[in-house]
PDB file of C-alpha atoms in Angstrom:
ATOM      1  CA  MET A 317     -20.746  24.136 -90.025  1.00 47.00           C
ATOM      2  CA  PRO A 318     -19.378  20.656 -89.176  1.00 51.00           C
ATOM      3  CA  ASP A 319     -16.358  20.508 -86.870  1.00 61.00           C
ATOM      4  CA  THR A 320     -14.540  18.151 -89.254  1.00 57.00           C
ATOM      5  CA  PRO A 321     -14.185  18.228 -93.038  1.00 59.00           C
ATOM      6  CA  VAL A 322     -16.563  16.147 -95.133  1.00 60.00           C
ATOM      7  CA  PRO A 323     -14.676  12.842 -95.518  1.00 60.00           C
ATOM      8  CA  ALA A 324     -13.463  11.713 -98.918  1.00 61.00           C
ATOM      9  CA  PRO A 325     -15.098   8.599-100.414  1.00 62.00           C
ATOM     10  CA  GLY A 326     -14.193   5.514 -98.359  1.00 66.00           C
ATOM     11  CA  VAL A 327     -12.917   7.532 -95.401  1.00 71.00           C
ATOM     12  CA  GLU A 328     -16.171   7.257 -93.430  1.00 75.00           C
ATOM     13  CA  ALA A 329     -15.750   3.479 -93.288  1.00 75.00           C
ATOM     14  CA  LYS A 330     -12.182   3.934 -92.004  1.00 72.00           C
ATOM     15  CA  LEU A 331     -13.355   6.377 -89.349  1.00 74.00           C
ATOM     16  CA  ARG A 332     -16.011   3.925 -88.185  1.00 75.00           C
ATOM     17  CA  ALA A 333     -13.503   1.070 -88.092  1.00 73.00           C
ATOM     18  CA  THR A 334     -11.087   3.237 -86.095  1.00 76.00           C
ATOM     19  CA  TYR A 335     -13.439   4.760 -83.534  1.00 77.00           C
ATOM     20  CA  ASP A 336     -16.650   2.683 -83.457  1.00 90.00           C
ATOM     21  CA  VAL A 337     -15.407  -0.923 -83.483  1.00 91.00           C
ATOM     22  CA  GLY A 338     -13.252  -2.724 -80.938  1.00 96.00           C
ATOM     23  CA  LYS A 339     -12.308  -0.499 -77.981  1.00 96.00           C
ATOM     24  CA  THR A 340     -14.105   2.651 -79.000  1.00 96.00           C
ATOM     25  CA  ALA A 341     -13.698   6.344 -78.378  1.00 94.00           C
ATOM     26  CA  ILE A 342     -15.603   8.046 -75.549  1.00 96.00           C
ATOM     27  CA  TYR A 343     -18.924   9.563 -76.573  1.00 97.00           C
ATOM     28  CA  SER A 344     -21.205  12.130 -74.946  1.00 97.00           C
ATOM     29  CA  ALA A 345     -24.686  10.711 -74.517  1.00 98.00           C
ATOM     30  CA  LYS A 346     -27.364  12.301 -76.680  1.00 98.00           C
ATOM     31  CA  VAL A 347     -29.903  11.850 -73.898  1.00 98.00           C
ATOM     32  CA  ASP A 348     -27.815  14.110 -71.633  1.00 98.00           C
ATOM     33  CA  PRO A 349     -24.350  15.313 -72.772  1.00 97.00           C
ATOM     34  CA  ARG A 350     -23.250  15.744 -69.149  1.00 97.00           C
ATOM     35  CA  PHE A 351     -22.646  11.992 -69.264  1.00 98.00           C
ATOM     36  CA  GLN A 352     -20.459   9.851 -71.465  1.00 97.00           C
ATOM     37  CA  TYR A 353     -19.869   6.236 -72.401  1.00 97.00           C
ATOM     38  CA  CYS A 354     -17.414   4.012 -74.198  1.00 96.00           C
ATOM     39  CA  LEU A 355     -17.831   0.571 -75.713  1.00 97.00           C
ATOM     40  CA  TYR A 356     -16.224  -2.615 -76.780  1.00 97.00           C
ATOM     41  CA  VAL A 357     -17.803  -3.661 -80.067  1.00 97.00           C
ATOM     42  CA  PRO A 358     -16.979  -7.048 -81.630  1.00 97.00           C
ATOM     43  CA  PRO A 359     -15.938  -7.114 -85.312  1.00 94.00           C
ATOM     44  CA  GLN A 360     -19.335  -8.399 -86.442  1.00 93.00           C
ATOM     45  CA  ILE A 361     -22.759  -7.683 -84.931  1.00 94.00           C
ATOM     46  CA  GLY A 362     -25.609 -10.048 -85.731  1.00 93.00           C
ATOM     47  CA  PRO A 363     -29.080 -10.972 -84.496  1.00 93.00           C
ATOM     48  CA  GLU A 364     -27.664 -12.896 -81.520  1.00 95.00           C
ATOM     49  CA  THR A 365     -25.308 -10.158 -80.347  1.00 97.00           C
ATOM     50  CA  GLU A 366     -26.218  -9.218 -76.778  1.00 98.00           C
ATOM     51  CA  LEU A 367     -25.517  -6.126 -74.675  1.00 98.00           C
ATOM     52  CA  VAL A 368     -23.664  -6.117 -71.360  1.00 98.00           C
ATOM     53  CA  VAL A 369     -23.508  -2.877 -69.349  1.00 98.00           C
ATOM     54  CA  CYS A 370     -20.719  -2.416 -66.757  1.00 98.00           C
ATOM     55  CA  VAL A 371     -21.007   0.424 -64.243  1.00 97.00           C
ATOM     56  CA  HIS A 372     -17.991   1.995 -62.517  1.00 96.00           C
ATOM     57  CA  GLY A 373     -17.436   2.701 -58.832  1.00 93.00           C
ATOM     58  CA  THR A 374     -16.861   6.002 -57.038  1.00 93.00           C
ATOM     59  CA  SER A 375     -13.415   6.604 -58.546  1.00 92.00           C
ATOM     60  CA  ARG A 376     -14.939   6.409 -62.058  1.00 93.00           C
ATOM     61  CA  THR A 377     -11.650   5.031 -63.419  1.00 89.00           C
ATOM     62  CA  SER A 378     -13.017   1.493 -63.532  1.00 83.00           C
ATOM     63  CA  PHE A 379     -15.065   2.262 -66.640  1.00 86.00           C
ATOM     64  CA  LEU A 380     -11.907   1.644 -68.697  1.00 89.00           C
ATOM     65  CA  ASP A 381     -10.934  -1.385 -66.586  1.00 93.00           C
ATOM     66  CA  PHE A 382     -14.330  -2.874 -67.366  1.00 95.00           C
ATOM     67  CA  ARG A 383     -14.289  -1.924 -71.050  1.00 95.00           C
ATOM     68  CA  ASP A 384     -10.848  -3.485 -71.502  1.00 96.00           C
ATOM     69  CA  GLY A 385     -11.417  -6.308 -69.001  1.00 96.00           C
ATOM     70  CA  PHE A 386     -14.590  -7.419 -70.777  1.00 97.00           C
ATOM     71  CA  ALA A 387     -13.282  -6.940 -74.323  1.00 97.00           C
ATOM     72  CA  GLU A 388     -12.157 -10.538 -74.774  1.00 97.00           C
ATOM     73  CA  PHE A 389     -15.395 -11.763 -73.205  1.00 98.00           C
ATOM     74  CA  GLY A 390     -17.363  -9.579 -75.620  1.00 98.00           C
ATOM     75  CA  ARG A 391     -15.431 -10.800 -78.648  1.00 97.00           C
ATOM     76  CA  TRP A 392     -15.788 -14.501 -77.925  1.00 97.00           C
ATOM     77  CA  ASN A 393     -19.311 -14.367 -76.501  1.00 98.00           C
ATOM     78  CA  ASP A 394     -20.704 -12.039 -79.177  1.00 98.00           C
ATOM     79  CA  CYS A 395     -21.546  -9.140 -76.862  1.00 98.00           C
ATOM     80  CA  VAL A 396     -21.266  -5.376 -77.043  1.00 98.00           C
ATOM     81  CA  ILE A 397     -19.901  -3.956 -73.773  1.00 98.00           C
ATOM     82  CA  LEU A 398     -21.273  -0.553 -72.753  1.00 98.00           C
ATOM     83  CA  CYS A 399     -19.516   1.374 -69.978  1.00 97.00           C
ATOM     84  CA  PRO A 400     -21.325   4.549 -68.896  1.00 97.00           C
ATOM     85  CA  ILE A 401     -19.437   7.388 -67.232  1.00 97.00           C
ATOM     86  CA  PHE A 402     -21.276   9.329 -64.526  1.00 97.00           C
ATOM     87  CA  PRO A 403     -18.743  12.026 -63.528  1.00 96.00           C
ATOM     88  CA  ILE A 404     -18.452  13.521 -60.058  1.00 96.00           C
ATOM     89  CA  GLY A 405     -20.425  16.735 -59.641  1.00 96.00           C
ATOM     90  CA  PRO A 406     -22.628  17.021 -62.738  1.00 96.00           C
ATOM     91  CA  LEU A 407     -24.622  19.692 -60.857  1.00 96.00           C
ATOM     92  CA  GLY A 408     -21.455  21.640 -60.061  1.00 96.00           C
ATOM     93  CA  ASP A 409     -21.436  20.737 -56.374  1.00 96.00           C
ATOM     94  CA  GLY A 410     -18.715  18.069 -56.291  1.00 95.00           C
ATOM     95  CA  ALA A 411     -21.142  15.370 -55.130  1.00 94.00           C
ATOM     96  CA  ARG A 412     -19.756  11.872 -55.634  1.00 94.00           C
ATOM     97  CA  SER A 413     -22.663   9.527 -55.084  1.00 96.00           C
ATOM     98  CA  GLY A 414     -25.754  10.779 -56.886  1.00 96.00           C
ATOM     99  CA  TYR A 415     -25.780   8.043 -59.519  1.00 98.00           C
ATOM    100  CA  LYS A 416     -25.731   5.342 -56.838  1.00 98.00           C
ATOM    101  CA  TYR A 417     -29.181   6.357 -55.600  1.00 98.00           C
ATOM    102  CA  MET A 418     -30.741   6.850 -59.075  1.00 98.00           C
ATOM    103  CA  GLN A 419     -31.638  10.514 -58.802  1.00 97.00           C
ATOM    104  CA  GLU A 420     -29.839  13.789 -58.189  1.00 97.00           C
ATOM    105  CA  GLY A 421     -31.484  17.156 -58.742  1.00 95.00           C
ATOM    106  CA  ASP A 422     -32.966  17.046 -62.244  1.00 96.00           C
ATOM    107  CA  ILE A 423     -31.085  13.867 -63.130  1.00 98.00           C
ATOM    108  CA  ARG A 424     -32.658  10.421 -63.257  1.00 98.00           C
ATOM    109  CA  TYR A 425     -29.700   8.097 -63.783  1.00 98.00           C
ATOM    110  CA  ASP A 426     -31.862   5.121 -64.729  1.00 98.00           C
ATOM    111  CA  ARG A 427     -33.278   7.157 -67.615  1.00 98.00           C
ATOM    112  CA  VAL A 428     -29.793   8.300 -68.633  1.00 98.00           C
ATOM    113  CA  LEU A 429     -28.645   4.690 -68.919  1.00 98.00           C
ATOM    114  CA  LEU A 430     -31.765   3.672 -70.847  1.00 98.00           C
ATOM    115  CA  GLY A 431     -31.097   6.580 -73.217  1.00 98.00           C
ATOM    116  CA  MET A 432     -27.533   5.380 -73.748  1.00 98.00           C
ATOM    117  CA  VAL A 433     -28.780   1.852 -74.466  1.00 98.00           C
ATOM    118  CA  GLU A 434     -31.283   3.202 -76.997  1.00 98.00           C
ATOM    119  CA  GLU A 435     -28.587   5.317 -78.661  1.00 98.00           C
ATOM    120  CA  VAL A 436     -26.123   2.447 -78.957  1.00 97.00           C
ATOM    121  CA  ALA A 437     -28.813   0.044 -80.181  1.00 97.00           C
ATOM    122  CA  ALA A 438     -29.799   2.460 -82.958  1.00 96.00           C
ATOM    123  CA  LYS A 439     -26.181   3.076 -83.934  1.00 95.00           C
ATOM    124  CA  TYR A 440     -25.429  -0.621 -84.342  1.00 96.00           C
ATOM    125  CA  GLY A 441     -28.775  -1.705 -85.732  1.00 95.00           C
ATOM    126  CA  ARG A 442     -29.996  -3.745 -82.771  1.00 95.00           C
ATOM    127  CA  ALA A 443     -33.047  -3.617 -80.498  1.00 91.00           C
ATOM    128  CA  TRP A 444     -31.856  -4.509 -77.014  1.00 96.00           C
ATOM    129  CA  GLU A 445     -35.051  -4.698 -75.019  1.00 96.00           C
ATOM    130  CA  ARG A 446     -33.090  -6.531 -72.326  1.00 98.00           C
ATOM    131  CA  PHE A 447     -29.446  -6.358 -71.354  1.00 98.00           C
ATOM    132  CA  ALA A 448     -27.140  -7.631 -68.624  1.00 98.00           C
ATOM    133  CA  LEU A 449     -26.024  -5.169 -65.953  1.00 98.00           C
ATOM    134  CA  PHE A 450     -22.908  -5.459 -63.778  1.00 98.00           C
ATOM    135  CA  GLY A 451     -21.592  -2.946 -61.286  1.00 98.00           C
ATOM    136  CA  PHE A 452     -18.978  -3.062 -58.559  1.00 97.00           C
ATOM    137  CA  SER A 453     -18.896  -0.898 -55.404  1.00 97.00           C
ATOM    138  CA  GLY A 454     -20.740   2.281 -56.438  1.00 97.00           C
ATOM    139  CA  GLY A 455     -21.764   0.378 -59.546  1.00 97.00           C
ATOM    140  CA  GLY A 456     -23.194  -2.311 -57.282  1.00 98.00           C
ATOM    141  CA  HIS A 457     -25.382   0.370 -55.701  1.00 98.00           C
ATOM    142  CA  PHE A 458     -26.581   1.356 -59.159  1.00 98.00           C
ATOM    143  CA  THR A 459     -27.123  -2.186 -60.400  1.00 98.00           C
ATOM    144  CA  HIS A 460     -29.411  -3.476 -57.678  1.00 98.00           C
ATOM    145  CA  ARG A 461     -31.451  -0.276 -57.574  1.00 98.00           C
ATOM    146  CA  PHE A 462     -31.834  -0.279 -61.356  1.00 98.00           C
ATOM    147  CA  ALA A 463     -32.992  -3.910 -61.110  1.00 98.00           C
ATOM    148  CA  ILE A 464     -35.621  -2.886 -58.545  1.00 98.00           C
ATOM    149  CA  LEU A 465     -36.884  -0.128 -60.855  1.00 98.00           C
ATOM    150  CA  HIS A 466     -36.589  -1.847 -64.247  1.00 98.00           C
ATOM    151  CA  PRO A 467     -36.406  -5.623 -63.847  1.00 98.00           C
ATOM    152  CA  ARG A 468     -38.002  -6.319 -67.217  1.00 98.00           C
ATOM    153  CA  ARG A 469     -35.131  -4.551 -68.997  1.00 98.00           C
ATOM    154  CA  LEU A 470     -32.584  -7.051 -67.660  1.00 98.00           C
ATOM    155  CA  TRP A 471     -31.637 -10.617 -68.553  1.00 98.00           C
ATOM    156  CA  ALA A 472     -29.065 -10.627 -65.722  1.00 98.00           C
ATOM    157  CA  ALA A 473     -27.941  -8.463 -62.806  1.00 98.00           C
ATOM    158  CA  CYS A 474     -24.490  -8.862 -61.225  1.00 98.00           C
ATOM    159  CA  ILE A 475     -24.175  -6.872 -58.002  1.00 98.00           C
ATOM    160  CA  GLY A 476     -20.621  -6.443 -56.735  1.00 98.00           C
ATOM    161  CA  ALA A 477     -19.699  -5.218 -53.239  1.00 98.00           C
ATOM    162  CA  SER A 478     -22.366  -2.565 -52.861  1.00 98.00           C
ATOM    163  CA  GLY A 479     -21.573  -0.307 -49.908  1.00 97.00           C
ATOM    164  CA  SER A 480     -25.232   0.281 -49.068  1.00 97.00           C
ATOM    165  CA  VAL A 481     -28.302  -1.679 -50.084  1.00 98.00           C
ATOM    166  CA  THR A 482     -31.975  -1.014 -50.689  1.00 98.00           C
ATOM    167  CA  LEU A 483     -33.958  -3.876 -49.203  1.00 98.00           C
ATOM    168  CA  LEU A 484     -37.375  -4.819 -50.564  1.00 98.00           C
ATOM    169  CA  ASP A 485     -38.922  -3.501 -47.368  1.00 98.00           C
ATOM    170  CA  THR A 486     -42.407  -2.046 -47.817  1.00 98.00           C
ATOM    171  CA  LYS A 487     -42.330  -0.539 -44.312  1.00 98.00           C
ATOM    172  CA  ARG A 488     -39.435   1.834 -45.005  1.00 98.00           C
ATOM    173  CA  ASP A 489     -39.028   4.668 -47.492  1.00 98.00           C
ATOM    174  CA  TRP A 490     -36.495   4.911 -50.329  1.00 98.00           C
ATOM    175  CA  TRP A 491     -33.562   4.434 -50.267  1.00 98.00           C
ATOM    176  CA  VAL A 492     -33.496   2.079 -47.265  1.00 98.00           C
ATOM    177  CA  GLY A 493     -36.744   0.438 -48.419  1.00 98.00           C
ATOM    178  CA  ILE A 494     -39.280   0.664 -51.224  1.00 98.00           C
ATOM    179  CA  ARG A 495     -42.463   1.844 -49.467  1.00 98.00           C
ATOM    180  CA  ASN A 496     -42.668   5.104 -51.440  1.00 98.00           C
ATOM    181  CA  LEU A 497     -41.094   3.823 -54.660  1.00 98.00           C
ATOM    182  CA  GLU A 498     -44.017   4.911 -56.827  1.00 98.00           C
ATOM    183  CA  GLU A 499     -44.130   8.346 -55.188  1.00 98.00           C
ATOM    184  CA  VAL A 500     -40.410   8.936 -55.742  1.00 98.00           C
ATOM    185  CA  PHE A 501     -39.966   7.416 -59.207  1.00 98.00           C
ATOM    186  CA  GLY A 502     -43.454   6.979 -60.619  1.00 98.00           C
ATOM    187  CA  ILE A 503     -42.757   3.243 -60.871  1.00 97.00           C
ATOM    188  CA  ALA A 504     -44.609   0.505 -59.006  1.00 98.00           C
ATOM    189  CA  PHE A 505     -42.501  -2.348 -57.642  1.00 98.00           C
ATOM    190  CA  ASP A 506     -42.668  -5.289 -60.059  1.00 98.00           C
ATOM    191  CA  ARG A 507     -42.076  -8.308 -57.842  1.00 98.00           C
ATOM    192  CA  GLU A 508     -42.854 -10.814 -60.599  1.00 98.00           C
ATOM    193  CA  GLY A 509     -40.541  -9.069 -63.032  1.00 98.00           C
ATOM    194  CA  LEU A 510     -37.662  -9.033 -60.558  1.00 98.00           C
ATOM    195  CA  ALA A 511     -38.187 -12.732 -59.763  1.00 98.00           C
ATOM    196  CA  GLU A 512     -37.492 -13.511 -63.445  1.00 98.00           C
ATOM    197  CA  VAL A 513     -34.034 -11.878 -63.406  1.00 98.00           C
ATOM    198  CA  PRO A 514     -31.051 -14.168 -62.716  1.00 98.00           C
ATOM    199  CA  VAL A 515     -29.022 -12.360 -60.048  1.00 98.00           C
ATOM    200  CA  GLN A 516     -25.429 -12.764 -58.947  1.00 98.00           C
ATOM    201  CA  MET A 517     -24.112 -11.052 -55.827  1.00 98.00           C
ATOM    202  CA  LEU A 518     -20.397 -11.114 -55.140  1.00 98.00           C
ATOM    203  CA  VAL A 519     -17.997  -9.656 -52.608  1.00 98.00           C
ATOM    204  CA  GLY A 520     -14.590 -10.522 -51.177  1.00 98.00           C
ATOM    205  CA  ASP A 521     -14.540 -12.098 -47.732  1.00 98.00           C
ATOM    206  CA  ALA A 522     -11.774  -9.626 -46.781  1.00 98.00           C
ATOM    207  CA  ASP A 523     -13.784  -6.595 -47.935  1.00 98.00           C
ATOM    208  CA  LEU A 524     -14.304  -5.403 -44.368  1.00 98.00           C
ATOM    209  CA  GLU A 525     -13.415  -1.688 -44.317  1.00 97.00           C
ATOM    210  CA  THR A 526     -16.342   0.400 -43.076  1.00 97.00           C
ATOM    211  CA  TRP A 527     -15.010   3.977 -43.133  1.00 96.00           C
ATOM    212  CA  GLU A 528     -16.624   4.788 -46.489  1.00 95.00           C
ATOM    213  CA  ILE A 529     -19.934   2.985 -46.062  1.00 97.00           C
ATOM    214  CA  THR A 530     -21.098   3.914 -42.556  1.00 97.00           C
ATOM    215  CA  HIS A 531     -23.889   6.513 -42.730  1.00 97.00           C
ATOM    216  CA  ARG A 532     -23.946   9.213 -40.055  1.00 97.00           C
ATOM    217  CA  PRO A 533     -26.471  11.914 -39.134  1.00 97.00           C
ATOM    218  CA  GLY A 534     -25.963  14.966 -41.312  1.00 95.00           C
ATOM    219  CA  GLY A 535     -24.704  12.962 -44.282  1.00 94.00           C
ATOM    220  CA  THR A 536     -26.380  13.415 -47.653  1.00 94.00           C
ATOM    221  CA  TYR A 537     -27.934   9.954 -47.597  1.00 96.00           C
ATOM    222  CA  TRP A 538     -28.488   9.621 -43.868  1.00 97.00           C
ATOM    223  CA  MET A 539     -31.892   8.308 -42.823  1.00 97.00           C
ATOM    224  CA  GLU A 540     -33.139   6.071 -40.055  1.00 96.00           C
ATOM    225  CA  GLY A 541     -32.180   2.479 -40.805  1.00 97.00           C
ATOM    226  CA  ALA A 542     -29.310   3.441 -43.119  1.00 98.00           C
ATOM    227  CA  ASN A 543     -26.911   1.053 -41.370  1.00 98.00           C
ATOM    228  CA  ASP A 544     -29.381  -1.650 -40.343  1.00 98.00           C
ATOM    229  CA  ALA A 545     -28.440  -4.073 -43.138  1.00 98.00           C
ATOM    230  CA  GLY A 546     -25.025  -4.667 -41.516  1.00 98.00           C
ATOM    231  CA  SER A 547     -21.665  -3.043 -40.871  1.00 98.00           C
ATOM    232  CA  THR A 548     -19.542  -4.464 -43.682  1.00 98.00           C
ATOM    233  CA  ARG A 549     -20.101  -5.021 -47.383  1.00 98.00           C
ATOM    234  CA  PRO A 550     -20.427  -8.829 -47.004  1.00 98.00           C
ATOM    235  CA  GLU A 551     -23.034  -8.352 -44.261  1.00 98.00           C
ATOM    236  CA  ARG A 552     -25.007  -5.850 -46.299  1.00 98.00           C
ATOM    237  CA  LEU A 553     -24.911  -7.989 -49.422  1.00 98.00           C
ATOM    238  CA  ARG A 554     -26.119 -11.005 -47.427  1.00 98.00           C
ATOM    239  CA  ALA A 555     -29.041  -8.879 -46.223  1.00 98.00           C
ATOM    240  CA  LEU A 556     -29.800  -7.956 -49.842  1.00 98.00           C
ATOM    241  CA  GLN A 557     -29.623 -11.624 -50.833  1.00 98.00           C
ATOM    242  CA  LYS A 558     -32.127 -12.538 -48.130  1.00 98.00           C
ATOM    243  CA  SER A 559     -34.451  -9.719 -49.162  1.00 98.00           C
ATOM    244  CA  PHE A 560     -34.329 -10.676 -52.846  1.00 98.00           C
ATOM    245  CA  GLU A 561     -34.787 -14.374 -52.167  1.00 98.00           C
ATOM    246  CA  GLU A 562     -37.836 -13.671 -50.001  1.00 98.00           C
ATOM    247  CA  ALA A 563     -39.286 -11.908 -53.055  1.00 98.00           C
ATOM    248  CA  GLY A 564     -38.759 -15.021 -55.192  1.00 98.00           C
ATOM    249  CA  VAL A 565     -35.470 -14.038 -56.846  1.00 98.00           C
ATOM    250  CA  THR A 566     -32.876 -16.741 -57.510  1.00 98.00           C
ATOM    251  CA  VAL A 567     -29.530 -15.437 -56.282  1.00 98.00           C
ATOM    252  CA  ARG A 568     -26.066 -16.865 -56.799  1.00 98.00           C
ATOM    253  CA  PHE A 569     -23.895 -15.529 -53.979  1.00 98.00           C
ATOM    254  CA  ASP A 570     -20.109 -15.518 -54.476  1.00 98.00           C
ATOM    255  CA  LEU A 571     -18.087 -14.805 -51.323  1.00 98.00           C
ATOM    256  CA  VAL A 572     -14.638 -14.623 -52.870  1.00 98.00           C
ATOM    257  CA  PRO A 573     -11.920 -15.926 -50.529  1.00 98.00           C
ATOM    258  CA  GLY A 574      -8.921 -13.738 -49.743  1.00 97.00           C
ATOM    259  CA  VAL A 575     -10.191 -10.754 -51.733  1.00 97.00           C
ATOM    260  CA  ALA A 576     -10.675  -7.244 -50.340  1.00 97.00           C
ATOM    261  CA  HIS A 577     -12.324  -4.393 -52.277  1.00 96.00           C
ATOM    262  CA  SER A 578     -10.911  -5.312 -55.675  1.00 95.00           C
ATOM    263  CA  ARG A 579     -13.022  -5.163 -58.815  1.00 94.00           C
ATOM    264  CA  MET A 580     -10.511  -6.894 -61.074  1.00 94.00           C
ATOM    265  CA  GLN A 581     -10.336  -9.943 -58.803  1.00 96.00           C
ATOM    266  CA  VAL A 582     -14.011 -10.719 -59.245  1.00 96.00           C
ATOM    267  CA  ILE A 583     -14.767 -10.054 -62.909  1.00 96.00           C
ATOM    268  CA  ASP A 584     -13.835 -13.611 -63.939  1.00 97.00           C
ATOM    269  CA  ARG A 585     -16.733 -14.858 -61.799  1.00 98.00           C
ATOM    270  CA  VAL A 586     -19.054 -12.318 -63.390  1.00 98.00           C
ATOM    271  CA  GLN A 587     -18.002 -13.452 -66.844  1.00 98.00           C
ATOM    272  CA  ASP A 588     -18.508 -17.126 -65.931  1.00 98.00           C
ATOM    273  CA  PHE A 589     -22.022 -16.323 -64.675  1.00 98.00           C
ATOM    274  CA  LEU A 590     -22.916 -14.378 -67.812  1.00 98.00           C
ATOM    275  CA  ALA A 591     -21.395 -16.946 -70.165  1.00 98.00           C
ATOM    276  CA  CYS A 592     -23.544 -19.693 -68.627  1.00 98.00           C
ATOM    277  CA  LEU A 593     -26.663 -17.556 -69.001  1.00 98.00           C
ATOM    278  CA  LEU A 594     -25.805 -16.757 -72.619  1.00 98.00           C
ATOM    279  CA  LYS A 595     -25.410 -20.438 -73.415  1.00 97.00           C
ATOM    280  CA  LYS A 596     -28.871 -21.169 -72.018  1.00 96.00           C
ATOM    281  CA  LYS A 597     -30.364 -18.064 -73.633  1.00 95.00           C
ATOM    282  CA  ARG A 598     -29.124 -19.062 -77.087  1.00 94.00           C
ATOM    283  CA  ALA A 599     -29.902 -22.764 -76.844  1.00 92.00           C
TER     284      ALA A 599
END
């Protein structure tokens, strides 16, 4: 039995206009209902409408900041904005960081996101083979690791203030390097595919706190080399830039003056980067 009455004629269109257009409701993902997402959907969707995915940080609250903060961008640049929600402790253990490293128990977060993209594309009658991906802090973790795994699904990757980075180092294992990438994920590293993705990396020059990002023996993600990319977020992101550029990736690096660990003080630069790419893409 349905949980709501069968709508009267014309009501279904009103429900869709209320909950599925503009700043939408929050939905459980069909691919795995432990995870949710919300959207900004412009009033009209056409063949040139693109998809931009924005991934939250550890607090998870930024999914709404990004949905609302990108709404105007989505409206005037003809983009749907998808904001996934990866809650703390989906395995019941209170773990905060599983999504940042792409796998946790039986969960493959890259596959969860791809399932969300497929679901949203079907719902709105589009086929988004490629999308733009932005994440800040914990979302920056997710974004660059997703780009390493699935570069051919992206037309842009914007990596904001990632606390730890996976370098394209074939002499070290995941997550510090990519030596055993195929063993861990069943995916071979696609250097040529990654080199085709326009990448932006951005971090505030005052984003210098290290208490949350320093790995120590006994920690869940401790491994040899965990801190070798640098002490601070700017240092680690510079190391990621160097690693990507050595692999042939073109990277725009934004060191934002006077900004600490603040997502809302960098999204204008992300939107400028994406708007320029959209203009070229649609030319």
